[in-house]
Coordinates of C-alpha atoms and ligand atoms in Angstrom, one line a residue:
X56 CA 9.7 -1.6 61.2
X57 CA 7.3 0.8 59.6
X58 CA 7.8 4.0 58.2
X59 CA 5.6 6.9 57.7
X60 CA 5.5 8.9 54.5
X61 CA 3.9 11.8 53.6
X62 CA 2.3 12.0 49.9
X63 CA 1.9 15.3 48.7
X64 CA -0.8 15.7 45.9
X65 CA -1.2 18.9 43.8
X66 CA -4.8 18.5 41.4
X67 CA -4.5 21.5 38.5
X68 CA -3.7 21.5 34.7
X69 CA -0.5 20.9 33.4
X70 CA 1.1 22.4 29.7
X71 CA 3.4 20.5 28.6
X72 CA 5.2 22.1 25.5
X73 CA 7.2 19.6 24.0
X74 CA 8.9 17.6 20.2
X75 CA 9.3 14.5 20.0
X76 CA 11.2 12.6 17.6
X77 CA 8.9 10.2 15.3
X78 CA 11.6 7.7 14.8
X79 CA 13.8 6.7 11.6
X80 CA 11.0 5.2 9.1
X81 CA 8.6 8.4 9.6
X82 CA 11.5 10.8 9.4
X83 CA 12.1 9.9 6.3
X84 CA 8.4 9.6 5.4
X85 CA 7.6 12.8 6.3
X86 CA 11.4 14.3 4.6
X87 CA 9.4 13.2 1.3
X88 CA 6.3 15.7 2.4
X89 CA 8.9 18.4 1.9
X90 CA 9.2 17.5 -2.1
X91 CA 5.4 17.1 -1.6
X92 CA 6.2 13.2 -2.5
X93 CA 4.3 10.2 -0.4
X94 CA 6.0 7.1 0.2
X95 CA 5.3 4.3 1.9
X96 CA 7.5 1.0 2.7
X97 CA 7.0 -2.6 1.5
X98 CA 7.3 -5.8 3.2
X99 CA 9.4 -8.1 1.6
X100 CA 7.8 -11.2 2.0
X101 CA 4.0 -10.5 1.8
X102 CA 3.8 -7.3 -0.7
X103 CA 2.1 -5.7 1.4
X104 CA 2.9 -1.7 1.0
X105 CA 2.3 0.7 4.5
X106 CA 1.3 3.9 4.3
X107 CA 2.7 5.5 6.6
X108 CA 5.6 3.0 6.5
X109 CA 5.8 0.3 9.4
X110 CA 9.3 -1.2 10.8
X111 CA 7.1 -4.7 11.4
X112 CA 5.1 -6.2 9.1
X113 CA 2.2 -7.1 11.2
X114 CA 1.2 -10.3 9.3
X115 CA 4.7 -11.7 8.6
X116 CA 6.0 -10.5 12.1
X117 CA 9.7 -9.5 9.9
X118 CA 11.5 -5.9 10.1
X119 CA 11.5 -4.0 6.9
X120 CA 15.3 -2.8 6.3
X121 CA 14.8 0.7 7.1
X122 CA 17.4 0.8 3.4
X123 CA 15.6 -0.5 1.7
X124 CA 11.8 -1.7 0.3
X125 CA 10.6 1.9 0.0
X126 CA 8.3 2.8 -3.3
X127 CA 6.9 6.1 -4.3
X128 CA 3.4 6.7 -4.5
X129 CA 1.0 8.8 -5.8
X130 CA -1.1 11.7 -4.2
X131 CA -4.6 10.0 -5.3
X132 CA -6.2 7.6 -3.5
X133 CA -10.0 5.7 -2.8
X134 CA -12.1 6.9 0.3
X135 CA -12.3 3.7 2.5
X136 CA -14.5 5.5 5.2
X137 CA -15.3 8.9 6.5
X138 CA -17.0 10.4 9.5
X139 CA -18.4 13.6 10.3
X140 CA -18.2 15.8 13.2
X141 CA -18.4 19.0 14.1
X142 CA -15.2 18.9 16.5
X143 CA -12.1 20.8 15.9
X144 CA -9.4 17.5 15.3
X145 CA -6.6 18.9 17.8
X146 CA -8.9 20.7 19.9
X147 CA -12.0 18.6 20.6
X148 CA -13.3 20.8 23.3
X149 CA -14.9 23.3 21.1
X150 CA -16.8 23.0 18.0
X151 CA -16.6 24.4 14.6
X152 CA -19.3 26.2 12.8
X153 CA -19.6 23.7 10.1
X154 CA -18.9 20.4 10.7
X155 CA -16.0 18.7 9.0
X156 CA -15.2 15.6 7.2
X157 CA -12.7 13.0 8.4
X158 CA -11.6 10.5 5.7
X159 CA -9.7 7.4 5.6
X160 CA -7.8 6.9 2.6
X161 CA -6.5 4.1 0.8
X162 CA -3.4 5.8 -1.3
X163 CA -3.4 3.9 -4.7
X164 CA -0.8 1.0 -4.5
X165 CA -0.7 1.0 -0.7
X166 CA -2.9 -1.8 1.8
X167 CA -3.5 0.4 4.9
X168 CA -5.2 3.5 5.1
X169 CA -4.4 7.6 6.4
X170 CA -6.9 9.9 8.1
X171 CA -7.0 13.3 6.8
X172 CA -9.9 16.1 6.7
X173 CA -11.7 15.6 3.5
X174 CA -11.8 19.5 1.7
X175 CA -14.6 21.4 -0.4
X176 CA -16.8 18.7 0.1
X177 CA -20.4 18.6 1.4
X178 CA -21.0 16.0 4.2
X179 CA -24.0 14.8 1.7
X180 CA -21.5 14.6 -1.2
X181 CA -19.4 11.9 0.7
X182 CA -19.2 8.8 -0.5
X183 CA -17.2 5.6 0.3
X184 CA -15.5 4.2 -2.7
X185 CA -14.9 8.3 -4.3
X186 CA -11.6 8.8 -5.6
X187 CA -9.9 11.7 -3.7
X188 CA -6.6 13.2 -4.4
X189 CA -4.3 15.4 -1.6
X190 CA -4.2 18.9 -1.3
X191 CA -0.5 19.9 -0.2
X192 CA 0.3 23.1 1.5
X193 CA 2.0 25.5 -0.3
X194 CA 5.4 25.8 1.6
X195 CA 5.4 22.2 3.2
X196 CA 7.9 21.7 6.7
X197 CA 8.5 18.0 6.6
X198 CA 5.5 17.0 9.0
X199 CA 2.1 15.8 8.9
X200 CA 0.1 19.6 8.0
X201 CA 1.8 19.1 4.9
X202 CA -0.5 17.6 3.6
X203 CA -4.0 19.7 4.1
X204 CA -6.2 17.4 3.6
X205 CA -8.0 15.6 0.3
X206 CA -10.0 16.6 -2.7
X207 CA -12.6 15.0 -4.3
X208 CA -11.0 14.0 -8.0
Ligands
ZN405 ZN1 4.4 -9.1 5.3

């Protein structure tokens, strides 16, 4: 016995307008960016310290208590790698006049590393290795345009 069924296909954009939640251990991550304070979480068995915080700890394969094992950090950090582009970062379809720096940033005291624009600096100023410190907006929301982006130190 078959049955015939008809697919109907519609081809067009969709907007989608829509929050999300970003779960309990970056809620409270990004609570901190409201007292323009960085924290990240620490696993208990390695050391290792995640910025931003992880539930897992990828090399131990153990939850961090979301209760416990946070440390405060500070806003400075060391320039693991950059790139640069001339792309808008949440609209890639259209350029910018001058092109832009993308960093990724080792906070001081964490293992992992955070991607933020790199500010006031020259692509041909960049360096891996600099020391950078963030820039935070002046009336931070608890989310990630809190931070602006880094400064050379
Ligand atoms: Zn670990």
């Amino acid at each position: 016995m078959s049955e015939n069924k008809v697919i109907v296909a519609n081809k067009g954009m969709v907007r989608a307008d829509f929050d999300f939640w970003v779960g309990r251990y970056m809620d409270k991550f990004y609570d901190n960016f409201e007292k323009k304070k960085l924290i990240g979480n620490k696993c208990q068995k390695c050391g290792d310290v995640f910025v931003p915080p992880r539930k897992i700890c990828g090399k131990c394969n153990i939850v961090i208590p979301l209760e416990e094992n946070w440390v405060d950090l500070p806003d400075t950090g060391i320039l693991k790698n950059y790139t640069i582009t001339p792309y808008r970062v949440n609209d890639r379809s259209s350029r910018k006049t001058k092109p832009q720096v993308l960093g990724m940033v080792q906070i001081d005291g964490s293992n992992t590393a955070i991607i933020y624009r790199l500010l006031n600096i020259k692509p041909e100023e960049v360096k891996t290795g600099m020391k950078v410190k963030i820039e935070w907006s002046e009336k931070p929301k608890g989310d990630p345009s809190d931070i602006k982006g880094f400064v050379k130190m």
